[in-house]
Short mmCIF file of C-alpha atoms in Angstrom, two decimals:
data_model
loop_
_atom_site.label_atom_id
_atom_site.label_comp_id
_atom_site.label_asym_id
_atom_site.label_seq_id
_atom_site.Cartn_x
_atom_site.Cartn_y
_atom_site.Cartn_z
CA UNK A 204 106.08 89.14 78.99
CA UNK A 205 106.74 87.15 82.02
CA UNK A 206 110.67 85.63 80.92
CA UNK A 207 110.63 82.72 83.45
CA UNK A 208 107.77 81.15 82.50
CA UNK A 209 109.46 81.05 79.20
CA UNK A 210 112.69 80.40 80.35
CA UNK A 211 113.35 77.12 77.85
CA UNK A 212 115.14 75.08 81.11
CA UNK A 213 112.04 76.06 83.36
CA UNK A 214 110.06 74.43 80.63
CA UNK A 215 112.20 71.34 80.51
CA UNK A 216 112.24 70.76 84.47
CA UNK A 217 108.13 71.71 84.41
CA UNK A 218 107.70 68.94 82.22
CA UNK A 219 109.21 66.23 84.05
CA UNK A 220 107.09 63.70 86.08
CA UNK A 221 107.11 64.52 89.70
CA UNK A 222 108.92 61.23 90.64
CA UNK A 223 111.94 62.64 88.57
CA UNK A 224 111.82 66.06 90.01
CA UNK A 225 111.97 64.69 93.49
CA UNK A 226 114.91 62.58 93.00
CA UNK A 227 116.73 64.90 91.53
CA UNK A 228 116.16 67.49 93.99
CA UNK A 229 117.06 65.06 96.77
CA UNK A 230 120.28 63.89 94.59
CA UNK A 231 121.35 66.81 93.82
CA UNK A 232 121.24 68.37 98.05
CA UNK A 233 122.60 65.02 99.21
CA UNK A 234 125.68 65.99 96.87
CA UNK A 235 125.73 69.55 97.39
CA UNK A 236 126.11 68.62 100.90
CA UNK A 237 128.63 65.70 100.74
CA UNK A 238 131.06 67.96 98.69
CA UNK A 239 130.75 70.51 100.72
CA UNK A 240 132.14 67.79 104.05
CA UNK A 241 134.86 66.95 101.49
CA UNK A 242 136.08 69.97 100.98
CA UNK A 243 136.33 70.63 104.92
CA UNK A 244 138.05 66.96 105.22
CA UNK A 245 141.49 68.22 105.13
CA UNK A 246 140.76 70.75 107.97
CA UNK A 247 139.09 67.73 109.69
CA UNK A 248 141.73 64.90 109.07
CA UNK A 249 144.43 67.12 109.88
CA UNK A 250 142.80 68.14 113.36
CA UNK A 251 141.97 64.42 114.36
CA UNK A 252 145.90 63.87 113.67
CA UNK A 253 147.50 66.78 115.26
CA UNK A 254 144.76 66.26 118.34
CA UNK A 255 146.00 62.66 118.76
CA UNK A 256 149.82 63.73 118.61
CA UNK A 257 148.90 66.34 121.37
CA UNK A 258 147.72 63.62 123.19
CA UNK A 259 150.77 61.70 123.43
CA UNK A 260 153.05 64.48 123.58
CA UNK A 261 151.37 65.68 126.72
CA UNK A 262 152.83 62.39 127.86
CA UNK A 263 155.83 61.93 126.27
CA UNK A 264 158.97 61.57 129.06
CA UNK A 265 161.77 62.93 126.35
CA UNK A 266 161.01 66.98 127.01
CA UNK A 267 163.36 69.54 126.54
CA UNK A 268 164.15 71.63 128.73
CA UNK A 269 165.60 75.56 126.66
CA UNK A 270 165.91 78.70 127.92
CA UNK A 271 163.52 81.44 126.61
CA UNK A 272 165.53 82.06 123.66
CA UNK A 273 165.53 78.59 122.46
CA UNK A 274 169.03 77.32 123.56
CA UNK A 275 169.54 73.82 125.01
CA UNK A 276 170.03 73.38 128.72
CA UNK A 277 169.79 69.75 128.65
CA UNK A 278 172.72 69.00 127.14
CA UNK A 279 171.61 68.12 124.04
CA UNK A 280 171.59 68.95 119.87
CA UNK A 281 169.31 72.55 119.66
CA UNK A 282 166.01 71.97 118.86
CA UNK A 283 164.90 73.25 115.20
CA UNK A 284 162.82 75.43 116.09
CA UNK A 285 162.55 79.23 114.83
CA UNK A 286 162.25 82.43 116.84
CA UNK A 287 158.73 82.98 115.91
CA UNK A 288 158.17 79.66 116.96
CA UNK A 289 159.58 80.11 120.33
CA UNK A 290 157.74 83.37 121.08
CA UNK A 291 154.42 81.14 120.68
CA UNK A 292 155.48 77.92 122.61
CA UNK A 293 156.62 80.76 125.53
CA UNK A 294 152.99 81.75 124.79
CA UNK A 295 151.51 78.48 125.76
CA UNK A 296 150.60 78.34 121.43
CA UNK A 297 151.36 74.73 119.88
CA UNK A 298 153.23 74.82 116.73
CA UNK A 299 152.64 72.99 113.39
CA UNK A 300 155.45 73.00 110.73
CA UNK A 301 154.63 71.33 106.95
CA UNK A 302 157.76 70.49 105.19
CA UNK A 303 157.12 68.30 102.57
CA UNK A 304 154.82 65.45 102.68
CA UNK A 305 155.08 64.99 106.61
CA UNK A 306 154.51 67.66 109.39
CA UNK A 307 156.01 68.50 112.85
CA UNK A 308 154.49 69.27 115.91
CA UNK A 309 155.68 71.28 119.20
CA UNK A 310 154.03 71.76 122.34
CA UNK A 311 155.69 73.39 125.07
CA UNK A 312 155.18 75.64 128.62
CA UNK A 313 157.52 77.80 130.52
CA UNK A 314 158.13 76.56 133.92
CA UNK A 315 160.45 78.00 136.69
CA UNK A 316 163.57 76.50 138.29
CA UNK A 317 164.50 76.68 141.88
CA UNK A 318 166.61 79.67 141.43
CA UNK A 319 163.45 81.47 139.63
CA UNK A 320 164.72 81.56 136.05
CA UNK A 321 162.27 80.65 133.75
CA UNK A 322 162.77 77.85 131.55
CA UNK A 323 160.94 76.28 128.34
CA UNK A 324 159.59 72.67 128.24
CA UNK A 325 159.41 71.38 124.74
CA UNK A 326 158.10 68.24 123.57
CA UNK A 327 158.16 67.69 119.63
CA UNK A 328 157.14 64.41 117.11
CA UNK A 329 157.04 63.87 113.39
CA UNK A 330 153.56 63.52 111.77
CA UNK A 331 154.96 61.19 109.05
CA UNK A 332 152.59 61.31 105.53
CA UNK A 333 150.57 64.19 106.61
CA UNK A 334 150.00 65.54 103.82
CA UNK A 335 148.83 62.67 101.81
CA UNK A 336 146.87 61.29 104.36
CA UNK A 337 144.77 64.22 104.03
CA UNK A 338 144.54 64.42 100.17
CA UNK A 339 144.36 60.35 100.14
CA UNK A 340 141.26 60.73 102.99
CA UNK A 341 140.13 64.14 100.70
CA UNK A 342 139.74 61.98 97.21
CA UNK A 343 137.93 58.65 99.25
CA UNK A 344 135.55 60.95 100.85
CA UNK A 345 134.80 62.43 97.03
CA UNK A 346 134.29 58.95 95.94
CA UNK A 347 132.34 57.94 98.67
CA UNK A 348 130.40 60.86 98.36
CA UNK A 349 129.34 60.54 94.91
CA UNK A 350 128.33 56.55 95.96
CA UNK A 351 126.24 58.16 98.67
CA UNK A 352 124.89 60.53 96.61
CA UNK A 353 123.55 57.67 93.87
CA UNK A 354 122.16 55.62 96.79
CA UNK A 355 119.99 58.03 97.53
CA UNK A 356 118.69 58.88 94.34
CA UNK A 357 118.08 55.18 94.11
CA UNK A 358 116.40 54.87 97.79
CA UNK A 359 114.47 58.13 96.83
CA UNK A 360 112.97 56.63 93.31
CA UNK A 361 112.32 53.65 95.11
CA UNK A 362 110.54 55.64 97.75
CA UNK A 363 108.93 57.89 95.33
CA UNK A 364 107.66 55.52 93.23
CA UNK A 365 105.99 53.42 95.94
CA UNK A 366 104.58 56.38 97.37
CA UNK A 367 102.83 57.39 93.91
CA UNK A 368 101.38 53.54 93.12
CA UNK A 369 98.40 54.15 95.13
CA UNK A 370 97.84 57.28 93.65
CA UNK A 371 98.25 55.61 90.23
CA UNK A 372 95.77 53.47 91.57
CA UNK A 373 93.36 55.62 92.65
CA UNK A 374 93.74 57.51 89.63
CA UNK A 375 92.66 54.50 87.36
CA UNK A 376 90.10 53.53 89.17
CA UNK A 377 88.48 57.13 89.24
CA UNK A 378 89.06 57.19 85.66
CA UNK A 379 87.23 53.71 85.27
CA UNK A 380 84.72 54.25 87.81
CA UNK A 381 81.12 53.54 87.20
CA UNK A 382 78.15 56.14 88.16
CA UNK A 383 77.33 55.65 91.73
CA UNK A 384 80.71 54.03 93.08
CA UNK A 385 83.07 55.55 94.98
CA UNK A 386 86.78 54.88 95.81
CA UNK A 387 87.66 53.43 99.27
CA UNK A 388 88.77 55.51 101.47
CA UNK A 389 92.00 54.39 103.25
CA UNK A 390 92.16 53.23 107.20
CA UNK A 391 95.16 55.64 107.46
CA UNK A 392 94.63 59.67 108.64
CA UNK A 393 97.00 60.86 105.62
CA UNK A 394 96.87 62.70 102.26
CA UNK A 395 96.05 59.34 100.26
CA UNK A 396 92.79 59.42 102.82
CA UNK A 397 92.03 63.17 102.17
CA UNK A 398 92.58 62.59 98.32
CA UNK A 399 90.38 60.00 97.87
CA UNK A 400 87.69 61.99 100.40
CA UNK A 401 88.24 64.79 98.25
CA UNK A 402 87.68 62.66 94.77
CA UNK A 403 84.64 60.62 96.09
CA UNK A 404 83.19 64.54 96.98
CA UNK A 405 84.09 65.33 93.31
CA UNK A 406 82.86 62.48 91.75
CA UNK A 407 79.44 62.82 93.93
CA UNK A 408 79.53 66.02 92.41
CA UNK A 409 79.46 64.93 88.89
CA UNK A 410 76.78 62.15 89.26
CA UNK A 411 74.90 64.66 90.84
CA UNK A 412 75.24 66.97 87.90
CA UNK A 413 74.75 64.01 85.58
CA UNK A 414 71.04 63.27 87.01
CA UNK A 415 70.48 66.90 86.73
CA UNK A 416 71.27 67.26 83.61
CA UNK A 417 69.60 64.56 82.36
CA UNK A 418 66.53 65.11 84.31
CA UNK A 419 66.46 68.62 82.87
CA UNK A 420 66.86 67.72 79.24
CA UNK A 421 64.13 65.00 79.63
CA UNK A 422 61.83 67.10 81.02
CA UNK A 423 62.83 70.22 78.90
CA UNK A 424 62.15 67.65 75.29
CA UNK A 425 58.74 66.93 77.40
CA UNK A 426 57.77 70.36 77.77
CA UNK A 427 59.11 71.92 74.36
CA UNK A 428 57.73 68.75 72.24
CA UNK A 429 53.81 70.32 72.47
CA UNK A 430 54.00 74.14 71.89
CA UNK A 431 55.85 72.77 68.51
CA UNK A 432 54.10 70.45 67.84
CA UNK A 433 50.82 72.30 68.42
CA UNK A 434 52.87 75.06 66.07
CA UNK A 435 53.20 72.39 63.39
CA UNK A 436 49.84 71.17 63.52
CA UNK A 437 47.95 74.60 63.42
CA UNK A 438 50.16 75.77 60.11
CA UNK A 439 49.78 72.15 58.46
CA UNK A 440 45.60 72.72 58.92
CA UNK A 441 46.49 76.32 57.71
CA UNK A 442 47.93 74.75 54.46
CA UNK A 443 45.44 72.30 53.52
CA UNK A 444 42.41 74.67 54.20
CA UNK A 445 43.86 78.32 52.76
CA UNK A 446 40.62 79.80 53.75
CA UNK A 447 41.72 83.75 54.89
CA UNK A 448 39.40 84.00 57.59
CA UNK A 449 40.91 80.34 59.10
CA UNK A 450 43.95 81.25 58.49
CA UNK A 451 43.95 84.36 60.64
CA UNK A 452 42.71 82.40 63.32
CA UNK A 453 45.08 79.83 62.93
CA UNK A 454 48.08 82.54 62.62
CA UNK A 455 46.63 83.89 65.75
CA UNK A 456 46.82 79.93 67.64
CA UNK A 457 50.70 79.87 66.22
CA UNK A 458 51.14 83.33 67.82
CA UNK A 459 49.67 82.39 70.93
CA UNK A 460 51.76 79.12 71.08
CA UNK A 461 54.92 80.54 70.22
CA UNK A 462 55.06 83.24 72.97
CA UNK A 463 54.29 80.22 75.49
CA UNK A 464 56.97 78.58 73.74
CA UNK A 465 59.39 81.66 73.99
CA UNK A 466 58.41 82.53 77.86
CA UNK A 467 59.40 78.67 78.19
CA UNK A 468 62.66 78.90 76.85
CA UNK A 469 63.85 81.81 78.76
CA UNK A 470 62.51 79.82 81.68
CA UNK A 471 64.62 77.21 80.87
CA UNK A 472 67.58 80.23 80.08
CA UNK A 473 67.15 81.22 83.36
CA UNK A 474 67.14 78.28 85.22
CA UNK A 475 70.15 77.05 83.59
CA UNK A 476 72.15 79.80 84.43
CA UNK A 477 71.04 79.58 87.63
CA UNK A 478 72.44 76.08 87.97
CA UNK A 479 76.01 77.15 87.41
CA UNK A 480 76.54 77.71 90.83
CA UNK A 481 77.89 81.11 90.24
CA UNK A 482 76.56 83.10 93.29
CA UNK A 483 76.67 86.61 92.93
CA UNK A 484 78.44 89.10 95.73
CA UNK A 485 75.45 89.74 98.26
CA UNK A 486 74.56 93.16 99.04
CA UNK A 487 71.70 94.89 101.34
CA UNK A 488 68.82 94.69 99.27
CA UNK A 489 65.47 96.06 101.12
CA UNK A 490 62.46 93.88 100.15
CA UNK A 491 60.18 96.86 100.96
CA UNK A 492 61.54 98.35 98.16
CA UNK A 493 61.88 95.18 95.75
CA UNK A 494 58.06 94.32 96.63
CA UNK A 495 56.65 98.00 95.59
CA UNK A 496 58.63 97.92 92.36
CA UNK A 497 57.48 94.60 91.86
CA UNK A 498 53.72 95.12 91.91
CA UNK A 499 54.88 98.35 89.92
CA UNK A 500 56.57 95.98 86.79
CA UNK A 501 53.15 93.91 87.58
CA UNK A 502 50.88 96.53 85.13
CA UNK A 503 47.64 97.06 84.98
CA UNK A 504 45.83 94.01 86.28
CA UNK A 505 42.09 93.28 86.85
CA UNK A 506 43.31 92.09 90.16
CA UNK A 507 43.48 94.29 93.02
CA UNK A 508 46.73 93.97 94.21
CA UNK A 509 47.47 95.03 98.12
CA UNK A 510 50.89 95.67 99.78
CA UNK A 511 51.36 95.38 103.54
CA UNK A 512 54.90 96.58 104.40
CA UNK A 513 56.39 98.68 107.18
CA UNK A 514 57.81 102.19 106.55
CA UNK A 515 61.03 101.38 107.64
CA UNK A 516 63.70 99.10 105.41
CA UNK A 517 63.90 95.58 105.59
CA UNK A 518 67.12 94.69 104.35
CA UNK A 519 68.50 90.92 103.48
CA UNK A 520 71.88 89.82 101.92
CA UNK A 521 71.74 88.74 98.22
CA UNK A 522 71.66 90.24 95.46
CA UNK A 523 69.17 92.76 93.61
CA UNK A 524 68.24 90.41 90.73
CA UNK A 525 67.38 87.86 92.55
CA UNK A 526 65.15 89.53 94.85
CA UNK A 527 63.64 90.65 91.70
CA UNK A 528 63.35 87.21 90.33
CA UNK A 529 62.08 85.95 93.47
CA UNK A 530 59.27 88.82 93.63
CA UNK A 531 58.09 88.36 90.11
CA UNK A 532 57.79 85.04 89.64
CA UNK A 533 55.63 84.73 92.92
CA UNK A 534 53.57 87.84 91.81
CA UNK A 535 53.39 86.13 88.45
CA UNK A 536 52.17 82.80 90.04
CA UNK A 537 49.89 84.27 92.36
CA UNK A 538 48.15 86.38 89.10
CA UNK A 539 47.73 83.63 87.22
CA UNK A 540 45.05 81.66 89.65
CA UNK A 541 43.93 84.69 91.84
CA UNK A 542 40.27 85.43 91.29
CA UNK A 543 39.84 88.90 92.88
CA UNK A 544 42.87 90.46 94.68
CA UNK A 545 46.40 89.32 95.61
CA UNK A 546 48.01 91.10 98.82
CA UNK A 547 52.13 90.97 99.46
CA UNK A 548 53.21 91.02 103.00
CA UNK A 549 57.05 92.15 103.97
CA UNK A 550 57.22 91.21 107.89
CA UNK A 551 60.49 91.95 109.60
CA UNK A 552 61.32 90.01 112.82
CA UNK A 553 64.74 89.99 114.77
CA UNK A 554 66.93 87.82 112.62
CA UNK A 555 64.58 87.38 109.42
CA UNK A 556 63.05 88.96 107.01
CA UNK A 557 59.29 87.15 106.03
CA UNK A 558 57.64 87.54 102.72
CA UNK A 559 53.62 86.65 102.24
CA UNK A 560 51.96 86.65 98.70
CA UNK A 561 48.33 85.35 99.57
CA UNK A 562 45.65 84.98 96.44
CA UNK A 563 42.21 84.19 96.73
CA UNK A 564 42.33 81.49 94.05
CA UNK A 565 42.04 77.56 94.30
CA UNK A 566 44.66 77.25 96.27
CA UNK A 567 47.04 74.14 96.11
CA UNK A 568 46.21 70.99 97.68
CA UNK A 569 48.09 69.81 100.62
CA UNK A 570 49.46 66.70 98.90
CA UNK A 571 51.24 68.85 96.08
CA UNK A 572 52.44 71.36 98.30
CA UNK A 573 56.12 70.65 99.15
CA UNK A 574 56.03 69.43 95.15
CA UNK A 575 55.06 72.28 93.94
CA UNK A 576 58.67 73.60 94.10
CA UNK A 577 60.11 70.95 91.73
CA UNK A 578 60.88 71.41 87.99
CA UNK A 579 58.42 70.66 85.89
CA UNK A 580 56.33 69.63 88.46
CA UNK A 581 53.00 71.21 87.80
CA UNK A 582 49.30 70.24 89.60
CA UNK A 583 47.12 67.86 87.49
CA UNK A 584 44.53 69.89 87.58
CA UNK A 585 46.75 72.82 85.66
CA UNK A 586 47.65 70.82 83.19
CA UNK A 587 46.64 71.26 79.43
CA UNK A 588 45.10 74.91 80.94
CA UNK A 589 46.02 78.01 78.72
CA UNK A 590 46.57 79.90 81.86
CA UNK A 591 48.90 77.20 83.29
CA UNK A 592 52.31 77.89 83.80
CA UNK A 593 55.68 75.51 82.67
CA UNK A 594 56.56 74.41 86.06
CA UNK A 595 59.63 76.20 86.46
CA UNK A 596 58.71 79.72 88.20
CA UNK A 597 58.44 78.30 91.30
CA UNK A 598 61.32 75.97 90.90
CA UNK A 599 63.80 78.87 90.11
CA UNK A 600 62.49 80.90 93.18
CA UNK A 601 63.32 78.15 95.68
CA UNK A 602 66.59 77.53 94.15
CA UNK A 603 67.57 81.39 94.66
CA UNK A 604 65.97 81.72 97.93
CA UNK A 605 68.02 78.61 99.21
CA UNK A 606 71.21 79.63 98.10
CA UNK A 607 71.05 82.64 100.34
CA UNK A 608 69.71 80.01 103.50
CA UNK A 609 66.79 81.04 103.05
CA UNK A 610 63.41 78.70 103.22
CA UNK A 611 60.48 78.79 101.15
CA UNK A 612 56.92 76.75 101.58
CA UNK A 613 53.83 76.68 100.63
CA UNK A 614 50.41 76.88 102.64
CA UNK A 615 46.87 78.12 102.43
CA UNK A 616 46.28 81.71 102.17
CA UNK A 617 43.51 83.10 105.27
CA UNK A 618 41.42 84.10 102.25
CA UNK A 619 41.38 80.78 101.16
CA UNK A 620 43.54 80.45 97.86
CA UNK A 621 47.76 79.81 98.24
CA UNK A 622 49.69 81.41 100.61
CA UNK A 623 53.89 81.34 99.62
CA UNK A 624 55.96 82.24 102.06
CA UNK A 625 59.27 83.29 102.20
CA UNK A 626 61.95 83.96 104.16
CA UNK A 627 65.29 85.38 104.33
CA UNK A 628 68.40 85.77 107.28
CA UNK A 629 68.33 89.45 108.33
CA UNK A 630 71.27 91.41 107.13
CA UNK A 631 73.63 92.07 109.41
#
């Protein structure tokens, strides 16, 4: 079990609005760092004093003059000043004494009198209140800290908070958006720009859908409505007349109708899954191959049934069921108006793959030709035939064959029935 995503104060901070987070983030590091200057202010106040004292006692005129064990030479009161202390003024080191609430300070450097002794320099002050100067400046800087701190969890709500209204916005009018608008797009190259890009996409997406959809279950009701209610009619005759010898021929009318109304609703199976717009990992499938074991899963035809390929693979990227769809359904078509023969041609060129299924049927008129592909869509002169088909064969192999950028079209076949042609990008 993962413990932090159950971690109970996880939860509680997960489950705060974003506006919230971000202030208290910003808060909370504006205070983090403010303390931590407070805590260094003593070091820092005390430096700023002691540097100004050096200043002036690098220019004081009341020096001392000692020898380098600290005695007076100048005739005056000896200096209280410790033999450590000497050793570092000797040194060239200043010295800084804290006795009580003040501080004294001590500079000093040897210099050498006529005679060549050596003799120590000393100029000393009192820092008066130095040590509540810094814990007086140590407590304001806390305080003023803290004040900081608030102002900028105030300035970063504020900020926040007008930053997020036009995403509130936008998010209200997406949500109250009618089909077919879209949500302007800001002047400004930023993130409210590529949101609202990114939205309008997504909302495109959905109407799109939407008129799918709905254009699918319309014509799906259209189609389904008269294999039943052909079904319905043939066993309501079958009722009033119970004549055995009607009756088997009616039983065999409700057969017939219900395997056109089963082959229609895997159709429809099949092209809804297809719509997903789940695209399966592409692979090298050789047509060659796909194209013999499709006239294979073809049976025993009265057709004679021809395939032209070369002896060498021609391989494409998809994926194995779809090439099998693809094959099928054309092969399928192509039986269902040829007359005599139907003859498959795999052609490979340098960055495609072609694929010919010519009949010698009707053939399909020029007007209907880039229609044919639609759902649904069938030619007039198919319609209310037993041996027509739903519409949807040739619909589900353009929609596979163009999600691999591949083309598809339809022409007339040398023999003088269709010719479907298909191609695919060469695998590479």
């Amino acid at each position: 079990m993962n413990l932090r995503r159950w971690w109970p104060p996880r939860r509680w901070w997960l489950r705060r609005t974003l506006r919230f987070r971000i202030t208290v983030v910003a808060t909370g590091v504006a205070l983090l760092c403010l303390l931590a200057f407070t805590l260094l202010a003593p070091q820092l106040i005390g430096y700023v004093q002691v540097n100004a004292v050096d200043r002036e006692l690098a220019k004081a005129e009341n020096v001392r003059v000692l020898d380098t064990a600290g005695n007076p030479l100048d005739g005056g009161p000896k200096p209280d000043l410790t033999a450590a202390e000497v050793r570092a003024l000797k040194a060239g080191e200043p010295v800084l004494r804290i006795d009580g609430p003040s501080a004294h300070r001590w500079i000093g450097r040897v210099e050498f009198a006529p005679d060549g002794t050596p003799r120590l320099h000393v100029a000393g002050d009192t820092l008066v209140g130095y040590r509540e100067a810094n814990q007086l400046g140590t407590r304001w800087l806390a305080v003023a800290a803290v004040l900081v701190a608030g102002l900028v969890g105030i300035a970063t709500w504020l900020a926040v908070r007008s930053s997020l209204r036009p995403v509130e916005r936008m998010r209200v009018a997406a949500a109250e958006l009618p089909r077919g608008q879209r949500l302007p797009v800001p002047a400004a190259r930023d993130e409210l720009q590529a949101l609202a890009e990114a939205l309008n996409a997504l909302l495109a997406r959905r109407d799109e859908a939407t008129e799918r959809l709905r254009r699918f279950t319309g014509d799906a009701a259209h189609e389904l409505r008269s294999p039943v209610t052909s079904v319905r009619a043939q066993a309501e005759v079958a009722v009033a007349h119970p004549d055995p010898d009607f009756s088997i021929e009616v039983l065999e009318s409700v057969v017939e109708e219900s395997e056109r109304l089963s082959a229609l609703v895997d159709a429809l199976l099949i092209l809804a899954r297809a719509d997903t717009g789940e695209l399966p990992r592409a692979e090298p499938v050789d047509v060659v191959l796909q194209a013999q074991a499709a006239v294979d899963r073809l049976g025993e035809t009265e057709l004679l049934v021809q395939l032209a390929a070369p002896m060498s693979a021609c391989l494409i990227s998809a994926a194995g069921t779809e090439v099998e769809l693809v094959l099928d359904n054309l092969l399928r078509n192509a039986a269902r108006y040829a007359r005599t023969f139907i003859r498959i041609s795999v052609l490979p060129a340098v960055r495609e793959v072609r694929l010919l299924v010519d009949d010698d049927g009707h053939g399909i008129p020029e007007e209907h030709r880039d229609k044919v592909f639609d759902r649904f869509y069938r030619v007039e002169s198919d319609r209310g035939r037993a041996t027509g088909g739903f519409g949807l064969g040739l619909a589900l192999v353009a929609h596979l064959v163009r999600r691999r950028r591949g083309t598809i079209r339809a022409g007339e076949s040398p023999e003088g029935g269709a010719r479907l042609e298909v191609r695919w990008p060469l695998y590479r």
